[in-house]
Amino acid sequence: MATAMSVSAVSPAAAAVARPRTLVCVPATARAPREMAAELAAAAALGADVAELRLDCLAGFAPRRDLPVILAEPRPLPALVTYRPKWEGGEYEGDEEPRFEALMLAMELGAEYVDIELKAAEKFMRLLAGKKPENCKLIVSSHNYENTPSAEELADLVAQIQATGADIVKIATTATEIVDVARMFQILVHCQEKQVPIIGLVMNERGFISRVLCPKYGAYLTFGSLEKGKESSPAQPTAADLINLYNIRQIGPDTKVFGIIGNPVGHSKSPILHNEAFRSVGFNAVYVPFLVDDLAKFLNTYSSPDFAGFSCTIPHKEAAVRCCDEVDPIARDIGAVNTMVRRPDGKLVGYNTDYVGAISAIEDGIRASQQTDPTTSPLAGRLFIVIGAGGAGKALAYGAKEKGARVVIANRTFARAQELANLIGGPALTLADLENYHPEEGMILANTTAIGMHPNVNETPLSKQALKSYAVVFDAVYTPKETRLLREAAECGATVVSGLEMFIRQAMGQFEHFTGMPVDNENFRAITSSLDSPNTMMPRL
Ligand code: NAP
């Protein structure tokens, strides 16, 4: 089998024989048997394929009394019965014998799947003595809560599990970094080639992509919780997100992978927007959040043509310039890349769509609220103060300068403010200076720091008193849509422009780079109309 770390060596398309689709399994973790049966019905209503009945979660569980209730026929979904002991991360603390007896009773009552841990499999098989019902599949599982072993060690583990007589192999490991997931993808492909049914998942936030992308590599099933707060494992997505947001039923070996690289990245609405946009034009692709610590390592690992493009956000936009094989001249001048596309020759090309997105949003915001000369930019000649000197700050400063504004940079780290100001040809300020900065009327303010971003919604980069000096205020933060900065600026009488408008416009540019198709403005805006709702579901991380 392939031993290299990079998934560039892994070709799911080559390995794909006609194969069954990856099932969506919802863990039922209720404390009472009737509630657990109700969870099974709720999982069926969500469109799941299987429900995992976690017997170890039941309070005062009495198998002969409770199992007939939970497994009563007709069952709305096939049942996977798990009775996880504490020593393998579950809640059961008793002896092994009664645990095994409960699992055997579940088989007798028609459970379609039973899970037994690798460490207990030999004893369990001895007790079972070949009496497993025909229609019941035995899953032999191994959970590693520390790390993800090497590809060789994972392959050995698969062989060990197969040797127990398992019908399905289950391996769950833990990611310490996102590149760990590549080794699990390799194992999935290896098993697919050998026609070994396998569930292979990598737990925690950095392993999140394993849960969404495993259908591409032929996994037997993936877990999705009934609702937020009912996860049976850290960073498990909801079944609804798997099915509706990530379109998991459509993910196959040829599906291209796109995503947003960031840290943090869980707040991003890009997956909601891009997945729906891809679906609306029938583009065979999925868009996921990539929680990345080391950008170069990530790009080296996920270097196959299947990983076809990336959005880039905090704090990787500047490093992205160095990691691309080619960089569009404007992105190079700005010094920040927010979009990376893999060309057919495998080269990564970097662009910046923030610049046009932000500047056009501010221009249109001013035009909508003030009388302006239609022949020039409403930014021309105005004093334009940018707070922040990171990727977004550079894009805004560059764009405002291009439009003829006089640009001032204010930043927490003054040296970085000076560096950008020198590049743009304007003055630099500290954040403290900005409080009393009022050289003229009609100034424009653009916040490009994360101050005020969810969950720190009570924070703001500038006092309300100081905001009285501004005619126009823009905030790049778009979760929430109305930040404290924008609310207070509006109360002071300024024209306000939301970061959501920039977000939509930069995403339109990305869509065109990713798909090679022209964006249909009306369709895109219709998709984004739900994004400013505070109830919009965020991808789980
Ligand atoms: P970045 O490159 O990491 O830059 C972050 C900037 O914010 C730096 O100037 C940093 O100052 C400053 N900063 C961070 N935390 C701060 C704090 N607590 N107090 C004061 N200053 C602080 O990030 P980025 O990619 O430019 O993104 C910045 C923000 O813009 C994020 O909230 C992002 O979500 C948002 N954004 C929105 C859109 C959109 O479409 N609406 C697009 C891009 C970005 P130092 O130099 O002192 O570290």
Coordinates of C-alpha atoms and ligand atoms in Angstrom, one line a residue:
M1 CA 0.0 0.0 0.0
A2 CA 1.0 3.7 -0.4
T3 CA 3.1 4.8 2.5
A4 CA 3.7 8.4 1.6
M5 CA 1.9 11.1 3.7
S6 CA 0.6 13.0 0.8
V7 CA -2.9 12.2 -0.5
S8 CA -1.5 13.2 -3.9
A9 CA -0.6 9.5 -4.3
V10 CA -4.2 8.5 -3.5
S11 CA -6.6 8.2 -6.4
P12 CA -10.1 7.4 -5.2
A13 CA -11.3 7.4 -8.8
A14 CA -8.9 4.6 -9.7
A15 CA -9.8 2.6 -6.6
A16 CA -13.6 3.0 -7.1
V17 CA -15.3 -0.2 -8.2
A18 CA -19.1 0.0 -8.3
R19 CA -19.6 0.6 -4.6
P20 CA -22.4 1.2 -2.2
R21 CA -22.9 4.8 -1.0
T22 CA -21.6 5.8 2.4
L23 CA -24.3 5.6 5.0
V24 CA -25.2 8.4 7.4
C25 CA -25.5 7.0 10.9
V26 CA -27.0 9.0 13.8
P27 CA -26.0 8.1 17.3
A28 CA -28.9 7.8 19.8
T29 CA -27.6 8.7 23.2
A30 CA -30.8 9.1 25.3
R31 CA -30.9 8.1 29.0
A32 CA -34.3 6.2 28.7
P33 CA -35.2 3.4 26.3
R34 CA -38.4 5.1 25.0
E35 CA -36.5 8.3 24.3
M36 CA -33.8 6.2 22.5
A37 CA -36.5 4.6 20.3
A38 CA -37.9 8.1 19.6
E39 CA -34.3 9.3 18.6
L40 CA -34.2 6.4 16.1
A41 CA -37.5 7.7 14.6
A42 CA -36.2 11.2 14.6
A43 CA -33.0 10.1 12.8
A44 CA -35.2 8.4 10.1
A45 CA -37.1 11.6 9.7
L46 CA -33.8 13.5 9.1
G47 CA -33.0 11.1 6.2
A48 CA -30.3 9.1 8.0
D49 CA -29.6 5.5 6.9
V50 CA -28.7 3.9 10.3
A51 CA -29.0 4.8 14.0
E52 CA -26.4 3.8 16.5
L53 CA -28.0 2.8 19.8
R54 CA -25.5 3.7 22.5
L55 CA -26.7 1.3 25.2
D56 CA -24.0 2.6 27.6
C57 CA -25.8 6.0 27.7
L58 CA -29.0 4.4 29.2
A59 CA -29.5 5.0 32.9
G60 CA -30.3 1.7 34.8
F61 CA -30.2 -0.3 31.6
A62 CA -31.8 -3.8 32.0
P63 CA -31.3 -5.6 28.7
R64 CA -34.2 -8.1 28.8
R65 CA -36.6 -5.3 29.8
D66 CA -35.3 -2.5 27.6
L67 CA -33.9 -4.0 24.4
P68 CA -37.3 -5.2 23.2
V69 CA -38.5 -1.6 23.6
I70 CA -35.6 0.0 21.8
L71 CA -35.5 -2.6 19.0
A72 CA -39.3 -3.0 18.6
E73 CA -40.4 -3.9 15.1
P74 CA -41.2 -2.3 12.7
R75 CA -38.1 -0.1 13.2
P76 CA -37.9 3.0 11.1
L77 CA -34.1 2.5 10.6
P78 CA -31.5 -0.3 10.7
A79 CA -30.0 -0.4 14.2
L80 CA -26.3 -0.4 15.1
V81 CA -26.0 -1.5 18.7
T82 CA -23.0 -0.3 20.7
Y83 CA -22.4 -0.9 24.4
R84 CA -19.1 1.0 24.8
P85 CA -17.0 0.4 28.0
K86 CA -15.3 3.1 29.9
W87 CA -11.9 1.7 28.9
E88 CA -12.7 2.5 25.2
G89 CA -14.2 5.9 25.8
G90 CA -17.8 4.9 26.6
E91 CA -19.9 5.0 29.8
Y92 CA -20.3 1.3 30.7
E93 CA -18.3 0.3 33.9
G94 CA -19.5 -3.2 34.6
D95 CA -18.2 -6.7 33.9
E96 CA -17.7 -8.0 30.3
E97 CA -20.0 -11.0 30.5
P98 CA -23.3 -9.0 31.0
R99 CA -22.1 -6.6 28.3
F100 CA -21.5 -9.4 25.8
E101 CA -24.9 -11.0 26.7
A102 CA -26.7 -7.7 26.0
L103 CA -25.0 -7.5 22.6
M104 CA -26.0 -11.1 21.8
L105 CA -29.5 -10.4 22.8
A106 CA -29.6 -7.4 20.5
M107 CA -28.5 -9.8 17.7
E108 CA -31.3 -12.1 18.5
L109 CA -33.8 -9.2 18.5
G110 CA -32.7 -8.4 14.9
A111 CA -30.1 -5.6 15.3
E112 CA -28.6 -5.1 11.8
Y113 CA -25.2 -4.2 13.2
V114 CA -23.4 -4.9 16.5
D115 CA -20.1 -3.1 17.5
I116 CA -17.5 -4.8 19.6
E117 CA -14.1 -3.3 20.5
L118 CA -11.0 -4.9 19.1
K119 CA -9.6 -5.5 22.6
A120 CA -12.7 -7.5 23.5
A121 CA -13.3 -9.1 20.1
E122 CA -11.6 -12.4 20.7
K123 CA -13.5 -13.2 23.9
F124 CA -16.8 -12.1 22.4
M125 CA -16.3 -14.3 19.3
R126 CA -15.6 -17.2 21.5
L127 CA -18.8 -16.7 23.4
L128 CA -20.7 -16.2 20.2
A129 CA -19.3 -19.4 18.9
G130 CA -20.4 -18.8 15.3
K131 CA -24.0 -18.2 16.3
K132 CA -24.2 -14.7 14.8
P133 CA -27.5 -14.3 12.8
E134 CA -27.0 -14.0 9.0
N135 CA -28.5 -10.5 8.8
C136 CA -26.3 -9.0 11.5
K137 CA -23.0 -7.5 10.6
L138 CA -20.3 -7.4 13.2
I139 CA -18.3 -4.1 13.4
V140 CA -15.0 -4.5 15.2
S141 CA -13.8 -1.1 16.4
S142 CA -10.6 0.5 17.6
H143 CA -10.5 4.0 19.1
N144 CA -7.4 6.0 19.6
Y145 CA -8.0 9.2 21.7
E146 CA -4.4 10.3 21.6
N147 CA -3.3 10.6 18.0
T148 CA -3.3 9.1 14.4
P149 CA -0.7 6.4 13.9
S150 CA 1.4 6.1 10.7
A151 CA -0.2 4.6 7.6
E152 CA 1.8 1.4 8.2
E153 CA 0.4 1.1 11.7
L154 CA -3.1 1.8 10.5
A155 CA -2.8 -0.9 7.9
D156 CA -1.6 -3.4 10.5
L157 CA -4.6 -2.4 12.6
V158 CA -6.9 -3.1 9.7
A159 CA -5.3 -6.6 9.3
Q160 CA -5.7 -7.3 13.1
I161 CA -9.3 -6.3 13.0
Q162 CA -10.0 -8.4 9.9
A163 CA -8.4 -11.4 11.6
T164 CA -11.1 -11.3 14.3
G165 CA -13.7 -12.2 11.7
A166 CA -15.1 -8.7 11.5
D167 CA -17.6 -7.9 8.7
I168 CA -16.8 -4.2 9.0
V169 CA -13.6 -2.6 10.2
K170 CA -14.0 0.6 12.3
I171 CA -11.0 2.8 13.2
A172 CA -11.4 6.1 14.9
T173 CA -8.2 8.1 15.7
T174 CA -7.5 11.6 16.9
A175 CA -6.1 14.5 14.9
T176 CA -3.4 16.7 16.4
E177 CA -3.2 18.5 13.0
I178 CA -5.3 18.4 9.8
V179 CA -2.6 16.5 7.8
D180 CA -3.3 13.4 10.0
V181 CA -6.5 12.9 8.1
A182 CA -4.6 12.2 4.9
R183 CA -3.3 8.9 6.4
M184 CA -6.9 7.9 7.2
F185 CA -7.9 8.6 3.6
Q186 CA -5.0 6.4 2.4
I187 CA -6.3 3.6 4.6
L188 CA -9.9 4.0 3.2
V189 CA -8.6 3.7 -0.4
H190 CA -6.4 0.7 0.5
C191 CA -9.4 -1.0 2.0
Q192 CA -11.6 -0.1 -1.0
E193 CA -9.0 -1.7 -3.3
K194 CA -9.1 -4.9 -1.1
Q195 CA -12.9 -4.7 -0.8
V196 CA -12.8 -4.5 2.9
P197 CA -15.7 -2.5 4.3
I198 CA -14.3 0.2 6.6
I199 CA -15.4 3.1 8.8
G200 CA -12.4 5.4 9.2
L201 CA -12.8 8.6 11.1
V202 CA -10.5 11.1 12.7
M203 CA -11.9 12.8 15.8
N204 CA -11.8 16.4 17.0
E205 CA -11.8 19.7 15.2
R206 CA -8.7 19.1 13.1
G207 CA -10.1 15.8 11.9
F208 CA -13.5 17.3 10.9
I209 CA -12.9 16.8 7.1
S210 CA -12.7 13.0 7.6
R211 CA -16.4 13.0 8.5
V212 CA -17.5 14.9 5.4
L213 CA -15.0 13.6 2.8
C214 CA -14.9 9.9 3.7
P215 CA -17.6 9.1 1.0
K216 CA -15.0 10.2 -1.6
Y217 CA -12.7 7.5 -0.4
G218 CA -15.4 4.8 -0.1
A219 CA -16.1 4.7 3.7
Y220 CA -18.9 2.4 4.8
L221 CA -20.5 5.0 7.0
T222 CA -20.1 8.4 8.7
F223 CA -21.7 9.7 11.9
G224 CA -23.9 12.8 12.1
S225 CA -25.6 13.9 15.4
L226 CA -29.3 14.3 15.7
E227 CA -28.9 17.9 16.6
K228 CA -26.2 20.3 18.0
G229 CA -25.3 19.2 21.5
K230 CA -26.1 15.5 20.9
E231 CA -22.7 14.6 19.4
S232 CA -21.3 11.2 20.5
S233 CA -17.8 12.4 19.6
P234 CA -15.9 15.7 19.5
A235 CA -16.5 17.9 16.3
Q236 CA -19.1 15.5 14.9
P237 CA -21.3 17.4 12.4
T238 CA -25.1 17.1 12.6
A239 CA -26.7 14.7 10.2
A240 CA -28.7 17.6 8.8
D241 CA -25.4 19.4 7.9
L242 CA -24.0 16.3 6.3
I243 CA -27.0 15.8 4.2
N244 CA -28.2 19.3 3.4
L245 CA -25.1 21.5 3.8
Y246 CA -22.4 19.3 2.5
N247 CA -24.6 17.3 0.1
I248 CA -23.0 14.1 1.2
R249 CA -25.2 11.9 -1.0
Q250 CA -23.6 13.5 -4.0
I251 CA -20.0 13.0 -2.9
G252 CA -18.2 10.4 -4.9
P253 CA -14.7 9.6 -6.1
D254 CA -14.8 12.3 -8.8
T255 CA -16.1 15.0 -6.5
K256 CA -13.6 18.0 -6.3
V257 CA -12.8 19.3 -2.9
F258 CA -12.7 23.0 -2.1
G259 CA -12.6 24.7 1.2
I260 CA -11.7 27.6 3.5
I261 CA -8.3 27.5 5.1
G262 CA -8.3 29.4 8.4
N263 CA -7.7 29.3 12.1
P264 CA -10.3 29.8 13.6
V265 CA -12.6 28.8 10.8
G266 CA -15.7 27.6 12.4
H267 CA -17.4 31.0 12.2
S268 CA -17.1 31.1 8.4
K269 CA -20.3 31.1 6.3
S270 CA -18.3 30.2 3.2
P271 CA -19.3 26.5 3.3
I272 CA -23.0 27.4 3.3
L273 CA -22.6 29.8 0.4
H274 CA -20.3 27.8 -1.8
N275 CA -21.9 24.4 -1.4
E276 CA -25.3 25.8 -2.3
A277 CA -23.8 27.7 -5.2
F278 CA -22.1 24.6 -6.5
R279 CA -25.3 22.6 -6.1
S280 CA -27.3 25.3 -8.0
V281 CA -25.2 24.9 -11.1
G282 CA -24.7 21.1 -10.8
F283 CA -20.9 21.5 -10.2
N284 CA -19.6 18.2 -8.7
A285 CA -17.7 19.6 -5.8
V286 CA -17.9 20.0 -2.0
Y287 CA -16.6 22.9 0.1
V288 CA -15.4 22.3 3.7
P289 CA -13.7 24.2 6.5
F290 CA -10.0 23.4 6.8
L291 CA -8.7 24.2 10.3
V292 CA -5.0 24.7 9.5
D293 CA -2.0 25.4 11.7
D294 CA 0.8 25.2 9.1
L295 CA -0.3 26.3 5.6
A296 CA 2.7 25.0 3.7
K297 CA 2.4 21.5 5.3
F298 CA -1.3 21.4 4.6
L299 CA -0.8 22.3 0.9
N300 CA 2.1 19.8 0.5
T301 CA -0.1 17.1 2.0
Y302 CA -3.3 17.8 0.1
S303 CA -1.6 18.3 -3.2
S304 CA -3.7 16.0 -5.5
P305 CA -5.8 17.6 -8.3
D306 CA -8.8 16.5 -6.2
F307 CA -8.1 19.3 -3.8
A308 CA -8.9 21.9 -6.5
G309 CA -9.1 25.2 -4.7
F310 CA -9.1 27.1 -1.5
S311 CA -10.4 30.2 0.1
C312 CA -7.9 31.6 2.6
T313 CA -8.7 33.6 5.8
I314 CA -7.3 34.7 9.1
P315 CA -4.3 34.2 9.7
H316 CA -3.0 32.6 6.5
K317 CA -3.6 35.2 3.7
E318 CA -0.1 36.6 3.7
A319 CA 1.7 33.2 4.0
A320 CA -0.5 32.1 1.0
V321 CA 1.4 34.5 -1.2
R322 CA 4.6 32.5 -0.5
C323 CA 2.9 29.1 -0.9
C324 CA 1.5 29.7 -4.4
D325 CA 3.4 28.7 -7.5
E326 CA 2.1 31.8 -9.2
V327 CA 0.4 34.9 -7.9
D328 CA -1.8 37.4 -9.7
P329 CA -0.1 40.8 -9.9
I330 CA -2.7 42.6 -7.9
A331 CA -2.6 40.0 -5.1
R332 CA 1.2 40.3 -5.1
D333 CA 1.0 44.1 -4.8
I334 CA -1.5 43.8 -2.0
G335 CA 0.6 41.1 -0.3
A336 CA -2.3 38.9 0.4
V337 CA -4.0 35.9 -1.3
N338 CA -7.6 34.9 -0.4
T339 CA -8.2 32.5 -3.3
M340 CA -6.0 29.6 -4.5
V341 CA -6.9 27.6 -7.5
R342 CA -5.1 24.4 -8.7
R343 CA -4.6 24.6 -12.5
P344 CA -4.8 21.4 -14.6
D345 CA -0.9 21.2 -14.5
G346 CA -1.1 21.0 -10.7
K347 CA 0.3 24.5 -10.0
L348 CA -1.4 26.6 -7.4
V349 CA -2.4 30.1 -8.5
G350 CA -3.2 32.9 -6.0
Y351 CA -5.7 35.7 -6.4
N352 CA -7.3 38.4 -4.2
T353 CA -11.0 38.9 -4.5
D354 CA -11.3 40.8 -1.2
Y355 CA -10.1 44.0 -2.8
V356 CA -12.8 44.3 -5.4
G357 CA -15.4 42.9 -3.0
A358 CA -14.8 45.4 -0.2
I359 CA -14.2 48.5 -2.3
S360 CA -17.2 48.0 -4.6
A361 CA -19.4 47.4 -1.5
I362 CA -18.3 50.7 0.1
E363 CA -18.7 52.6 -3.2
D364 CA -22.2 51.3 -3.7
G365 CA -23.1 51.9 -0.1
I366 CA -22.0 55.6 -0.4
R367 CA -23.8 56.0 -3.8
A368 CA -27.0 54.6 -2.3
S369 CA -27.0 57.1 0.6
Q370 CA -25.4 60.3 -0.7
Q371 CA -25.4 62.4 -3.9
T372 CA -22.2 61.5 -5.8
D373 CA -20.6 62.3 -9.1
P374 CA -21.3 59.2 -11.3
T375 CA -18.2 59.7 -13.3
T376 CA -15.7 59.2 -10.5
S377 CA -15.3 56.9 -7.5
P378 CA -17.0 58.3 -4.3
L379 CA -13.7 57.4 -2.6
A380 CA -11.6 59.8 -4.7
G381 CA -10.0 62.5 -2.6
R382 CA -11.5 61.3 0.7
L383 CA -9.6 60.5 3.9
F384 CA -9.8 56.8 4.3
I385 CA -8.7 55.2 7.6
V386 CA -8.0 51.5 7.7
I387 CA -7.9 49.8 11.1
G388 CA -5.7 46.7 10.8
A389 CA -2.7 45.8 8.7
G390 CA -3.3 42.1 7.9
G391 CA -4.6 40.5 4.7
A392 CA -8.0 42.3 4.7
G393 CA -6.4 45.6 5.7
K394 CA -3.9 45.4 2.9
A395 CA -6.6 44.7 0.3
L396 CA -8.7 47.7 1.6
A397 CA -5.7 50.0 1.7
Y398 CA -4.6 49.0 -1.8
G399 CA -8.1 49.4 -3.2
A400 CA -8.9 52.7 -1.6
K401 CA -5.5 54.1 -2.8
E402 CA -6.3 52.8 -6.3
K403 CA -9.6 54.8 -6.2
G404 CA -7.8 58.0 -5.3
A405 CA -8.4 58.1 -1.5
R406 CA -5.8 59.4 0.9
V407 CA -5.2 56.3 3.0
V408 CA -4.2 56.2 6.8
I409 CA -3.3 53.0 8.5
A410 CA -4.0 52.4 12.3
N411 CA -3.0 49.1 13.8
R412 CA -2.4 47.4 17.2
T413 CA 1.2 46.6 16.2
F414 CA 2.4 50.0 15.2
A415 CA 5.4 48.6 13.2
R416 CA 3.0 46.7 10.9
A417 CA 0.9 49.9 10.5
Q418 CA 4.1 51.8 9.5
E419 CA 5.1 49.0 7.0
L420 CA 1.7 49.1 5.2
A421 CA 1.5 52.9 5.4
N422 CA 5.0 53.2 3.7
L423 CA 3.8 50.8 1.0
I424 CA 0.7 52.8 0.3
G425 CA 2.3 56.2 0.8
G426 CA 0.3 57.5 3.8
P427 CA 0.6 58.1 7.6
A428 CA 0.5 55.4 10.3
L429 CA -1.3 55.7 13.6
T430 CA -1.6 53.7 16.8
L431 CA -5.1 52.6 17.9
A432 CA -4.7 55.1 20.8
D433 CA -4.0 57.9 18.3
L434 CA -7.1 57.1 16.4
E435 CA -9.4 58.0 19.4
N436 CA -8.6 61.7 18.9
Y437 CA -7.9 61.7 15.2
H438 CA -10.2 64.3 13.5
P439 CA -8.3 66.3 10.9
E440 CA -11.4 66.9 8.7
E441 CA -15.0 66.1 8.1
G442 CA -16.4 63.4 5.9
M443 CA -13.8 60.7 6.7
I444 CA -14.3 57.0 5.9
L445 CA -13.4 54.3 8.4
A446 CA -12.8 50.6 7.6
N447 CA -12.3 48.1 10.3
T448 CA -10.3 45.1 9.1
T449 CA -9.5 43.5 12.4
A450 CA -11.5 40.7 14.0
I451 CA -12.6 42.9 16.9
G452 CA -16.4 42.5 17.4
M453 CA -16.5 39.2 15.6
H454 CA -18.7 36.5 17.2
P455 CA -18.5 35.5 20.0
N456 CA -16.9 38.8 21.2
V457 CA -19.8 40.8 19.9
N458 CA -19.5 43.5 22.7
E459 CA -16.1 44.5 21.5
T460 CA -15.5 47.4 19.2
P461 CA -12.3 48.9 17.7
L462 CA -13.2 52.6 18.3
S463 CA -15.3 54.5 20.9
K464 CA -18.7 55.8 19.9
Q465 CA -17.4 59.3 20.7
A466 CA -14.7 59.0 18.1
L467 CA -17.1 57.6 15.6
K468 CA -18.9 61.0 15.4
S469 CA -16.0 62.1 13.1
Y470 CA -16.9 59.7 10.3
A471 CA -19.3 60.0 7.4
V472 CA -19.0 56.4 6.3
V473 CA -18.1 53.3 8.4
F474 CA -17.4 49.8 7.0
D475 CA -16.7 46.7 9.1
A476 CA -15.1 43.6 7.5
V477 CA -16.5 41.5 10.3
Y478 CA -19.7 39.9 9.1
T479 CA -20.7 37.6 12.0
P480 CA -22.8 39.3 13.3
K481 CA -24.1 41.3 10.3
E482 CA -24.6 44.3 12.5
T483 CA -21.5 44.6 14.7
R484 CA -21.4 47.0 17.7
L485 CA -19.1 49.3 15.5
L486 CA -21.8 49.5 12.8
R487 CA -24.7 50.0 15.3
E488 CA -22.9 52.8 17.1
A489 CA -21.8 54.4 13.8
A490 CA -25.4 54.4 12.5
E491 CA -26.5 56.0 15.8
C492 CA -23.9 58.7 15.1
G493 CA -25.5 59.3 11.7
A494 CA -22.8 57.6 9.5
T495 CA -23.5 55.6 6.4
V496 CA -22.7 52.1 7.3
V497 CA -21.6 49.2 5.1
S498 CA -21.7 45.6 6.3
G499 CA -18.9 43.1 5.9
L500 CA -21.6 40.7 4.6
E501 CA -21.7 42.7 1.4
M502 CA -18.0 42.3 1.0
F503 CA -18.3 38.7 1.8
I504 CA -20.9 38.1 -0.9
R505 CA -18.9 40.0 -3.5
Q506 CA -15.5 38.3 -2.7
A507 CA -17.3 34.9 -2.8
M508 CA -18.7 35.7 -6.3
G509 CA -15.1 36.3 -7.5
Q510 CA -14.0 33.0 -5.9
F511 CA -16.9 31.1 -7.4
E512 CA -15.8 32.2 -10.9
H513 CA -12.2 31.1 -10.2
F514 CA -13.3 27.8 -8.7
T515 CA -15.8 26.7 -11.4
G516 CA -14.6 28.6 -14.4
M517 CA -18.3 29.6 -14.9
P518 CA -19.6 33.2 -14.8
V519 CA -21.5 34.0 -11.6
D520 CA -25.3 34.5 -11.9
N521 CA -25.7 37.5 -9.7
E522 CA -29.3 37.1 -9.0
N523 CA -29.0 33.4 -8.2
F524 CA -26.0 34.1 -5.9
R525 CA -27.8 36.8 -4.0
A526 CA -30.8 34.6 -3.6
I527 CA -28.5 32.0 -2.0
T528 CA -27.0 34.5 0.3
S529 CA -30.3 36.0 1.4
S530 CA -30.4 33.5 4.3
L531 CA -26.8 34.4 5.5
D532 CA -27.7 37.5 7.5
S533 CA -30.2 35.5 9.5
P534 CA -28.9 35.0 13.0
N535 CA -30.5 31.5 12.8
T536 CA -28.4 30.4 9.8
M537 CA -26.7 27.2 10.8
M538 CA -22.9 27.4 11.0
P539 CA -20.9 24.5 10.0
R540 CA -19.9 22.5 13.1
L541 CA -16.2 22.4 14.1
Ligands
NAP1 P1 -5.1 38.9 9.6 O1 -4.3 38.9 8.3 O2 -4.7 37.9 10.6 O3 -5.0 40.4 10.2 C1 -5.6 40.6 11.4 C2 -5.5 42.1 11.8 O4 -6.3 42.4 12.9 C3 -4.1 42.5 12.2 O5 -3.9 43.9 11.8 C4 -4.1 42.4 13.7 O6 -3.2 43.3 14.4 C5 -5.5 42.9 14.0 N1 -6.1 42.4 15.2 C6 -6.4 41.1 15.5 N2 -6.9 40.9 16.7 C7 -6.9 42.2 17.3 C8 -7.2 42.7 18.5 N3 -7.7 41.9 19.5 N4 -7.0 44.0 18.7 C9 -6.5 44.8 17.8 N5 -6.2 44.4 16.6 C10 -6.3 43.1 16.3 O7 -6.6 38.7 9.3 P2 -7.5 39.1 8.0 O8 -7.6 37.9 7.1 O9 -7.1 40.4 7.5 O10 -9.0 39.2 8.6 C11 -9.3 40.2 9.5 C12 -10.8 40.3 9.7 O11 -11.5 40.6 8.5 C13 -11.4 38.9 10.2 O12 -12.4 39.2 11.2 C14 -12.1 38.4 9.0 O13 -13.2 37.5 9.3 C15 -12.5 39.6 8.3 N6 -12.7 39.5 6.8 C16 -13.9 39.6 6.3 C17 -14.1 39.4 4.9 C18 -15.4 39.6 4.3 O14 -15.7 39.1 3.2 N7 -16.3 40.3 5.0 C19 -13.0 39.1 4.1 C20 -11.7 39.0 4.7 C21 -11.6 39.2 6.1 P3 -1.7 43.0 14.7 O15 -0.9 43.3 13.4 O16 -1.4 43.8 15.8 O17 -1.7 41.5 14.9

